[in-house]
PDB file of C-alpha atoms in Angstrom:
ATOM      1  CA  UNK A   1       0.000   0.000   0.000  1.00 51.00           C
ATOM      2  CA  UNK A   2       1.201   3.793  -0.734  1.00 55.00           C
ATOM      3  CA  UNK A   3       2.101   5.743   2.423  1.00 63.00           C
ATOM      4  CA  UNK A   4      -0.733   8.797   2.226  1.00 74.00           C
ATOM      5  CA  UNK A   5       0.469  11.781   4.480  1.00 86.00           C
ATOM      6  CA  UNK A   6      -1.993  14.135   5.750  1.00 93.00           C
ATOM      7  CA  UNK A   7      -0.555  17.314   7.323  1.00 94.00           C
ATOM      8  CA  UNK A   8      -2.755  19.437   9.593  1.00 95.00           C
ATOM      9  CA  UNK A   9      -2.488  22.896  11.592  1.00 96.00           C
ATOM     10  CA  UNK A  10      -4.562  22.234  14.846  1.00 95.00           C
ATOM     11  CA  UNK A  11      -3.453  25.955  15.774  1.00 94.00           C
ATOM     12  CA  UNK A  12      -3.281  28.608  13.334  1.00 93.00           C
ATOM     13  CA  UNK A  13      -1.255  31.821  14.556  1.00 95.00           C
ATOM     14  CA  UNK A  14      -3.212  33.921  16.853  1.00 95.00           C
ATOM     15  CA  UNK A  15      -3.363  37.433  15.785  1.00 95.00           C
ATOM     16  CA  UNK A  16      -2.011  39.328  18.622  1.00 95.00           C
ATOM     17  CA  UNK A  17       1.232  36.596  17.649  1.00 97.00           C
ATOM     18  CA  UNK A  18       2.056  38.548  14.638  1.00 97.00           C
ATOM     19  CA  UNK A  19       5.035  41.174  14.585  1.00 97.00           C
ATOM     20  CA  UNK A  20       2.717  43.920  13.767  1.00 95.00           C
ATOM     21  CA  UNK A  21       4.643  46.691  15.383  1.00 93.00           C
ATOM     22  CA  UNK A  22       7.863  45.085  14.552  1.00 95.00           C
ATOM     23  CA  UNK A  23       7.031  45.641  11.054  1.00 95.00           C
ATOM     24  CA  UNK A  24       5.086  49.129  11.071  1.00 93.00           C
ATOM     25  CA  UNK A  25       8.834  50.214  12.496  1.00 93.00           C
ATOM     26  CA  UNK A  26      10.309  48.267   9.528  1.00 94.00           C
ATOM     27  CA  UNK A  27       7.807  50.148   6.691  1.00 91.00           C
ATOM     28  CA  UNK A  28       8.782  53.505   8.953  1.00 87.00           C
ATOM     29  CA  UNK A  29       4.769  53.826   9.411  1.00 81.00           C
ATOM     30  CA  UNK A  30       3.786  56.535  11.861  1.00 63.00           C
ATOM     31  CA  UNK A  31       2.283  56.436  15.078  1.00 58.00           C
ATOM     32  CA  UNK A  32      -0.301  58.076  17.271  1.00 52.00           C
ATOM     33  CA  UNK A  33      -2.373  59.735  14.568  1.00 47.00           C
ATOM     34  CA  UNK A  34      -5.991  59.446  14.147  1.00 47.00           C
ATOM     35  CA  UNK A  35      -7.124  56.177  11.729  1.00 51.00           C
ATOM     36  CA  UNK A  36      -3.454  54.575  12.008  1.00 56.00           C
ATOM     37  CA  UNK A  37      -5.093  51.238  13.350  1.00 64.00           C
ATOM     38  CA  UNK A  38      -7.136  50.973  10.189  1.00 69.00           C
ATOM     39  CA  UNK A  39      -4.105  48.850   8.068  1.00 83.00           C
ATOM     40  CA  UNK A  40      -3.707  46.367  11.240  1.00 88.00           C
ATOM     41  CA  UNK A  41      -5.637  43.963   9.457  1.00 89.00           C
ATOM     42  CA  UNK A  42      -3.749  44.520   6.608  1.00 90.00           C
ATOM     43  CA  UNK A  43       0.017  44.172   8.089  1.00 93.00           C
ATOM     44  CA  UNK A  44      -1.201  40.697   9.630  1.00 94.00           C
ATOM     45  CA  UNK A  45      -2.337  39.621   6.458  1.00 94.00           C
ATOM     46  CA  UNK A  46       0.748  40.587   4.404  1.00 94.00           C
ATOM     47  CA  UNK A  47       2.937  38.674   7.514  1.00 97.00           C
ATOM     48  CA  UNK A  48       0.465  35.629   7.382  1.00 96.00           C
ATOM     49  CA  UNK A  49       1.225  35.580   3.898  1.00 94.00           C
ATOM     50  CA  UNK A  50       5.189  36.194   3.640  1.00 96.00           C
ATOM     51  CA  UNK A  51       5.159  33.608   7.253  1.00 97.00           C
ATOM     52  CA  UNK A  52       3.415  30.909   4.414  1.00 95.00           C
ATOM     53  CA  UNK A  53       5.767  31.563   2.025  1.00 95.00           C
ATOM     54  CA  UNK A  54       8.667  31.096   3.822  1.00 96.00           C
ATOM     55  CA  UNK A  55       7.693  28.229   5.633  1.00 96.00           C
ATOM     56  CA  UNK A  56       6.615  26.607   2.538  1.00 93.00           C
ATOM     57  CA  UNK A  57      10.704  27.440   0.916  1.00 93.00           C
ATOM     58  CA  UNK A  58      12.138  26.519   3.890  1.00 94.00           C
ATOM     59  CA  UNK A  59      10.222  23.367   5.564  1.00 93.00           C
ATOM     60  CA  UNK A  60      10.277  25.683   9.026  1.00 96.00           C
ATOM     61  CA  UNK A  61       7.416  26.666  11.241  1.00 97.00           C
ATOM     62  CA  UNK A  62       8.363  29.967  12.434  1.00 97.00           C
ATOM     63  CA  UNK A  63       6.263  31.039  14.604  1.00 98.00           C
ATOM     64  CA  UNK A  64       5.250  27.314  17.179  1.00 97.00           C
ATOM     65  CA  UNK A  65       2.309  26.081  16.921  1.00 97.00           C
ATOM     66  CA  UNK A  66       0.740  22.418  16.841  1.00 98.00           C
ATOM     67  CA  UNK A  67      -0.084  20.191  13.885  1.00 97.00           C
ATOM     68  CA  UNK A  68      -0.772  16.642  13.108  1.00 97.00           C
ATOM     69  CA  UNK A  69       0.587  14.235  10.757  1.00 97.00           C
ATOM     70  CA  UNK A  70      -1.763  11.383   9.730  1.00 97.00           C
ATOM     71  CA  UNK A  71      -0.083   8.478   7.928  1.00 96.00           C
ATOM     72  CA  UNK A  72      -1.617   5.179   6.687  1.00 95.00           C
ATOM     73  CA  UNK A  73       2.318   3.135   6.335  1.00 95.00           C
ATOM     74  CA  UNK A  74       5.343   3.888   8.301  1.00 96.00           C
ATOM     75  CA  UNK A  75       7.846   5.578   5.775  1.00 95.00           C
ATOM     76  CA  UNK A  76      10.754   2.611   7.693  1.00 95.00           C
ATOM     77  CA  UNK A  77       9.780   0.017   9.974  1.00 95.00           C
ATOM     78  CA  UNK A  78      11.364   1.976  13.083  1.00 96.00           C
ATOM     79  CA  UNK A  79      11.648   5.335  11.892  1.00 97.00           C
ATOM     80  CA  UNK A  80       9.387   8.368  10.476  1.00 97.00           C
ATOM     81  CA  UNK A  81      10.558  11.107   9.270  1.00 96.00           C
ATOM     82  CA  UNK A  82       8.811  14.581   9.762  1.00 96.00           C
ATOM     83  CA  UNK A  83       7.808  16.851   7.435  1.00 94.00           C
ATOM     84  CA  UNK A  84       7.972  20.139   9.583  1.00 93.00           C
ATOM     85  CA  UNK A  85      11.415  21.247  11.967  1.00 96.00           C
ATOM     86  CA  UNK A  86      12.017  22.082  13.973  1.00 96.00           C
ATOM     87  CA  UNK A  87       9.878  19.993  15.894  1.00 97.00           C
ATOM     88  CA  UNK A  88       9.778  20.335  19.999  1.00 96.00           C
ATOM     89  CA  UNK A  89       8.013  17.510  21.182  1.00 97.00           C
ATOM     90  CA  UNK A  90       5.376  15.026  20.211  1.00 97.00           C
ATOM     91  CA  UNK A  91       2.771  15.482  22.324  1.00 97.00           C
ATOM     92  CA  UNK A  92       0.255  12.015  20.982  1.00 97.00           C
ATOM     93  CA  UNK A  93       0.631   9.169  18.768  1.00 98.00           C
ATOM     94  CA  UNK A  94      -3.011   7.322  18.215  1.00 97.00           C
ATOM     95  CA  UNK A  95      -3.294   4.130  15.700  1.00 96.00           C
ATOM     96  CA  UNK A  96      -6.314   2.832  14.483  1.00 93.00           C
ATOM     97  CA  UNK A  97      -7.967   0.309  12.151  1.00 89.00           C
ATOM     98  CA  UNK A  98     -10.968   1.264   9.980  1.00 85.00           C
ATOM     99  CA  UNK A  99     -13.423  -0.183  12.223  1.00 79.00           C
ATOM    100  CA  UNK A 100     -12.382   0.694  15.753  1.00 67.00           C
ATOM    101  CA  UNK A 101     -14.249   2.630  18.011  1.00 69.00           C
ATOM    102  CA  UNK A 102     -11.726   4.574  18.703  1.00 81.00           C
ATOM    103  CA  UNK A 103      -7.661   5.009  18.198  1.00 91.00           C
ATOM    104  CA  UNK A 104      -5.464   3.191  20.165  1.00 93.00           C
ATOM    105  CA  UNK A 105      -2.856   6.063  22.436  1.00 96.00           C
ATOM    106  CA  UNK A 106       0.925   4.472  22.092  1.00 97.00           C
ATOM    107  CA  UNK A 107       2.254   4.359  25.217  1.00 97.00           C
ATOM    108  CA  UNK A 108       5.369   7.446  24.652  1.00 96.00           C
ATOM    109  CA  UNK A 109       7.699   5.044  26.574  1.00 96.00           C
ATOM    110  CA  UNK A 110       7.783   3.022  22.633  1.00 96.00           C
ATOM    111  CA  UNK A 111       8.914   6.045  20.684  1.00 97.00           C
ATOM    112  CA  UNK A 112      10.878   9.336  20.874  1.00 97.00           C
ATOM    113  CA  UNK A 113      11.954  12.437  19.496  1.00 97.00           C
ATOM    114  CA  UNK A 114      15.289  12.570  17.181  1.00 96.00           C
ATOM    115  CA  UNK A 115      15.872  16.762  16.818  1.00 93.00           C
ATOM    116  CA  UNK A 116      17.249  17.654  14.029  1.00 91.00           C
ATOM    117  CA  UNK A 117      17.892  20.870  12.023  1.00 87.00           C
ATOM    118  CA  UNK A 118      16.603  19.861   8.927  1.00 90.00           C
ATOM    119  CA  UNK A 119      15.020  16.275   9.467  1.00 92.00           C
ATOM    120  CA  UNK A 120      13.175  15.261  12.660  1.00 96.00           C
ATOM    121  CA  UNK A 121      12.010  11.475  13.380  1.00 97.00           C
ATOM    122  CA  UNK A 122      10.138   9.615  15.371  1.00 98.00           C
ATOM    123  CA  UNK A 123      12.473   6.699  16.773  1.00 97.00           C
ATOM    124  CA  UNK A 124      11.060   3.595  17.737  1.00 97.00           C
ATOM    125  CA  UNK A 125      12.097   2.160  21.318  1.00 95.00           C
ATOM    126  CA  UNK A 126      12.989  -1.330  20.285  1.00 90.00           C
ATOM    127  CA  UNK A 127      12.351  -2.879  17.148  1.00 90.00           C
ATOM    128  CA  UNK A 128       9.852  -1.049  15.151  1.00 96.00           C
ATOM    129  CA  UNK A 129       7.138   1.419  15.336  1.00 97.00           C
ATOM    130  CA  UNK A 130       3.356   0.289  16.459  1.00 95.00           C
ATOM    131  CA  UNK A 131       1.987  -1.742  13.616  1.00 94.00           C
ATOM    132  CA  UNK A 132      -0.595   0.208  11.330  1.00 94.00           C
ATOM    133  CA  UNK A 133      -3.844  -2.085  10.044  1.00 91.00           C
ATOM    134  CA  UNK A 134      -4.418  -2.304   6.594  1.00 89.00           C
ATOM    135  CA  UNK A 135      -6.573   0.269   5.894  1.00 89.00           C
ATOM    136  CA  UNK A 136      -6.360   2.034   9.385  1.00 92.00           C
ATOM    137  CA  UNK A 137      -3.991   5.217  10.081  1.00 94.00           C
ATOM    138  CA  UNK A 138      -1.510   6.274  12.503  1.00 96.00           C
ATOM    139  CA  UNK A 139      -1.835  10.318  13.829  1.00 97.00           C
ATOM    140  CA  UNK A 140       1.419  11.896  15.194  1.00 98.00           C
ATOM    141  CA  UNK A 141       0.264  15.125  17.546  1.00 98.00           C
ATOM    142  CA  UNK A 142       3.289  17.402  17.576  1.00 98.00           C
ATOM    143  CA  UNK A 143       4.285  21.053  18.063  1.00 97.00           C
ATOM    144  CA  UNK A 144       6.599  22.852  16.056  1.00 97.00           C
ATOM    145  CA  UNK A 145       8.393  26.054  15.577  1.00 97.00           C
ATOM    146  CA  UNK A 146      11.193  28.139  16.613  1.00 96.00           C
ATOM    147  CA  UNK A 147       8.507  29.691  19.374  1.00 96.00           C
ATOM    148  CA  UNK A 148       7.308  33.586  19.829  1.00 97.00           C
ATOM    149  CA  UNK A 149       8.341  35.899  17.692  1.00 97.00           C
ATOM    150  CA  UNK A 150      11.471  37.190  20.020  1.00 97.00           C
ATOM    151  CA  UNK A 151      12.374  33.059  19.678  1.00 97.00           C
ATOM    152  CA  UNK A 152      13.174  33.667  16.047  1.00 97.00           C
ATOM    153  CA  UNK A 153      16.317  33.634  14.683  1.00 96.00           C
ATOM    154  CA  UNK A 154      17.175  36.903  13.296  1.00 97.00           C
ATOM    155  CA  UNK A 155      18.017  36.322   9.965  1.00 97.00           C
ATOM    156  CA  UNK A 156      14.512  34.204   9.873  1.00 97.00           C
ATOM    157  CA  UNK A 157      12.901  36.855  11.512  1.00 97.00           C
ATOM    158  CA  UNK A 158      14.564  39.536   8.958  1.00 97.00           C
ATOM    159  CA  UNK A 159      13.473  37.904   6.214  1.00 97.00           C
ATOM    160  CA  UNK A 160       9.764  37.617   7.484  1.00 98.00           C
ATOM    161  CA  UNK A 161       9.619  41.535   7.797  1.00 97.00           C
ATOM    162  CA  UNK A 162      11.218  42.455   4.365  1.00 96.00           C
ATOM    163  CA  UNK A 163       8.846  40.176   2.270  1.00 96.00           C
ATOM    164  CA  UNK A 164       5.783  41.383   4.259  1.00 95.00           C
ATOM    165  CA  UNK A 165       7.285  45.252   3.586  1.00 94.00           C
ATOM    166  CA  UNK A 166       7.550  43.663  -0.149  1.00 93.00           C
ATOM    167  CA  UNK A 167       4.031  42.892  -0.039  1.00 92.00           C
ATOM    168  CA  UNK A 168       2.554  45.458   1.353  1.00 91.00           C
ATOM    169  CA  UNK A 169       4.807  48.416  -1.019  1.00 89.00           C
ATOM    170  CA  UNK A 170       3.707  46.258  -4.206  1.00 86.00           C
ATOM    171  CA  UNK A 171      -0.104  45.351  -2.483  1.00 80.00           C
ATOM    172  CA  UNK A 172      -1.775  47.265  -6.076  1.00 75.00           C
ATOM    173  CA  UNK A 173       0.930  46.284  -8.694  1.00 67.00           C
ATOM    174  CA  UNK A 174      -1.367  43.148 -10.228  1.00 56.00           C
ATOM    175  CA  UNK A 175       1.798  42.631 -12.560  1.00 54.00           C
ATOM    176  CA  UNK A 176       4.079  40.664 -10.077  1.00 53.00           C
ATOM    177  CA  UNK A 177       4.636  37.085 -10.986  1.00 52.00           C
ATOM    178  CA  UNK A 178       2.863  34.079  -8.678  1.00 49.00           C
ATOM    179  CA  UNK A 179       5.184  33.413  -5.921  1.00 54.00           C
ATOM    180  CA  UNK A 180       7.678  36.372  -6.828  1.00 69.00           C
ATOM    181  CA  UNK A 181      10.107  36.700  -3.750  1.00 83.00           C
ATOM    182  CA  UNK A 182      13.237  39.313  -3.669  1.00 90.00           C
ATOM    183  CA  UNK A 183      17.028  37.887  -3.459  1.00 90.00           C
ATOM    184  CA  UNK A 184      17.859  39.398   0.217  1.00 93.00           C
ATOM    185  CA  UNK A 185      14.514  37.270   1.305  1.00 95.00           C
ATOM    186  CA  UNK A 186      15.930  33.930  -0.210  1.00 93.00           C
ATOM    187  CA  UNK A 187      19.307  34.854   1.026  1.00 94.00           C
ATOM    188  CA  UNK A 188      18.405  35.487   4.295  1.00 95.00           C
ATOM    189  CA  UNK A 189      16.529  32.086   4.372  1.00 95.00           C
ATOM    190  CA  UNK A 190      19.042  29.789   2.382  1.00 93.00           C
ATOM    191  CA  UNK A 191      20.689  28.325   5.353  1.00 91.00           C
ATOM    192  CA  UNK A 192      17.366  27.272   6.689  1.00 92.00           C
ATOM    193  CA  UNK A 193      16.724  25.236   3.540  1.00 87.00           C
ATOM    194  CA  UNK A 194      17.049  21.740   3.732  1.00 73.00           C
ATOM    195  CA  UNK A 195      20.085  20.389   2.193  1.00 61.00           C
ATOM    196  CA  UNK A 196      19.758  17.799  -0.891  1.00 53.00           C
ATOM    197  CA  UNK A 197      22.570  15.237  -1.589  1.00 46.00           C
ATOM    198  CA  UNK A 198      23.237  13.932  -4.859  1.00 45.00           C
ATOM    199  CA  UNK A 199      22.367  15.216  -8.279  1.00 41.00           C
ATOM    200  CA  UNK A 200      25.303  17.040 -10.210  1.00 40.00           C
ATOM    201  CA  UNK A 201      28.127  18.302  -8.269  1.00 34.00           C
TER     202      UNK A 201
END
């Protein structure tokens, strides 16, 4: 059977979570003037939108929050990788078959946490994961992310304000290409990319 991964966000960033302020000082917006909370919806959706981007370039969850990863096959016997770092700590791990009444909670003492970087796991403790039934699914509760906003590295964080300042000075310029992102942002965020081996040298 083909391993089907569904990811989930159980908690989507909070609003007062957002660097607003951080970056109405980075677009050198004023303060203290009539009407000057009338674009605060708009700066949290141009930082909702340059967080997705980033995360989705770099595989990191900036800002933490909690997902979870359903799976119907074990990608190795006694390992899983995860799709999201960095990861601080899974919090459930439920397996069930299609006709249970209800998923089975895996004792935590049977698995752990490898950190990494780039490439988080799930370890088994002994010789292999809990055993998923045909046609049943395995659901991995975790929360990930760097933390708060004053958590984030600053070269992450950096990059977070200038594409949400890119954003919001092109916001009526219909002409800029799907998914256009400016070469400081990807430079700031290269070394949070995921590295590839193989392919040409």
């Amino acid at each position: 059977m083909l391993q089907t991964n569904t990811l989930s966000e159980l908690t989507p960033i909070a609003p007062e979570a957002l660097p607003v302020a951080a970056l109405r000082e980075h677009l050198r917006l004023g303060s203290g003037f009539a009407g000057v909370d009338l674009q605060e919806d708009l700066l949290r959706s141009f930082l909702r939108a340059a967080l997705a981007a980033i995360e989705a370039r770099t595989g990191k969850v900036v800002l933490a929050r909690i997902f979870t990863l359903t799976l119907t096959e074990w990608a190795e016997p006694s390992a899983q990788p995860l799709p999201l770092a960095p990861v601080g700590a899974v919090q459930s791990l439920t397996v069930a078959g299609p006709n249970d009444a209800g998923p089975e909670v895996i004792d935590p003492s049977r698995y752990h946490l490898l950190q990494d970087t780039h490439r988080p796991r799930l370890i088994a403790r002994g010789a292999a994961l809990p055993m998923i039934p045909t046609e049943g699914q395995a659901v991995i509760t975790l929360t990930a992310g760097f933390g708060d906003w004053d958590a984030v590295p600053p070269d992450m964080a950096q990059a977070v304000l200038m594409l949400a300042a890119h954003y919001y000075e092109y916001r009526d310029d219909t002409g800029l290409k799907s998914g256009c992102m400016p070469f400081g942002v990807t430079a700031l965020i290269e070394r949070h990319r995921a590295l590839r081996i193989g392919g040409a040298a």
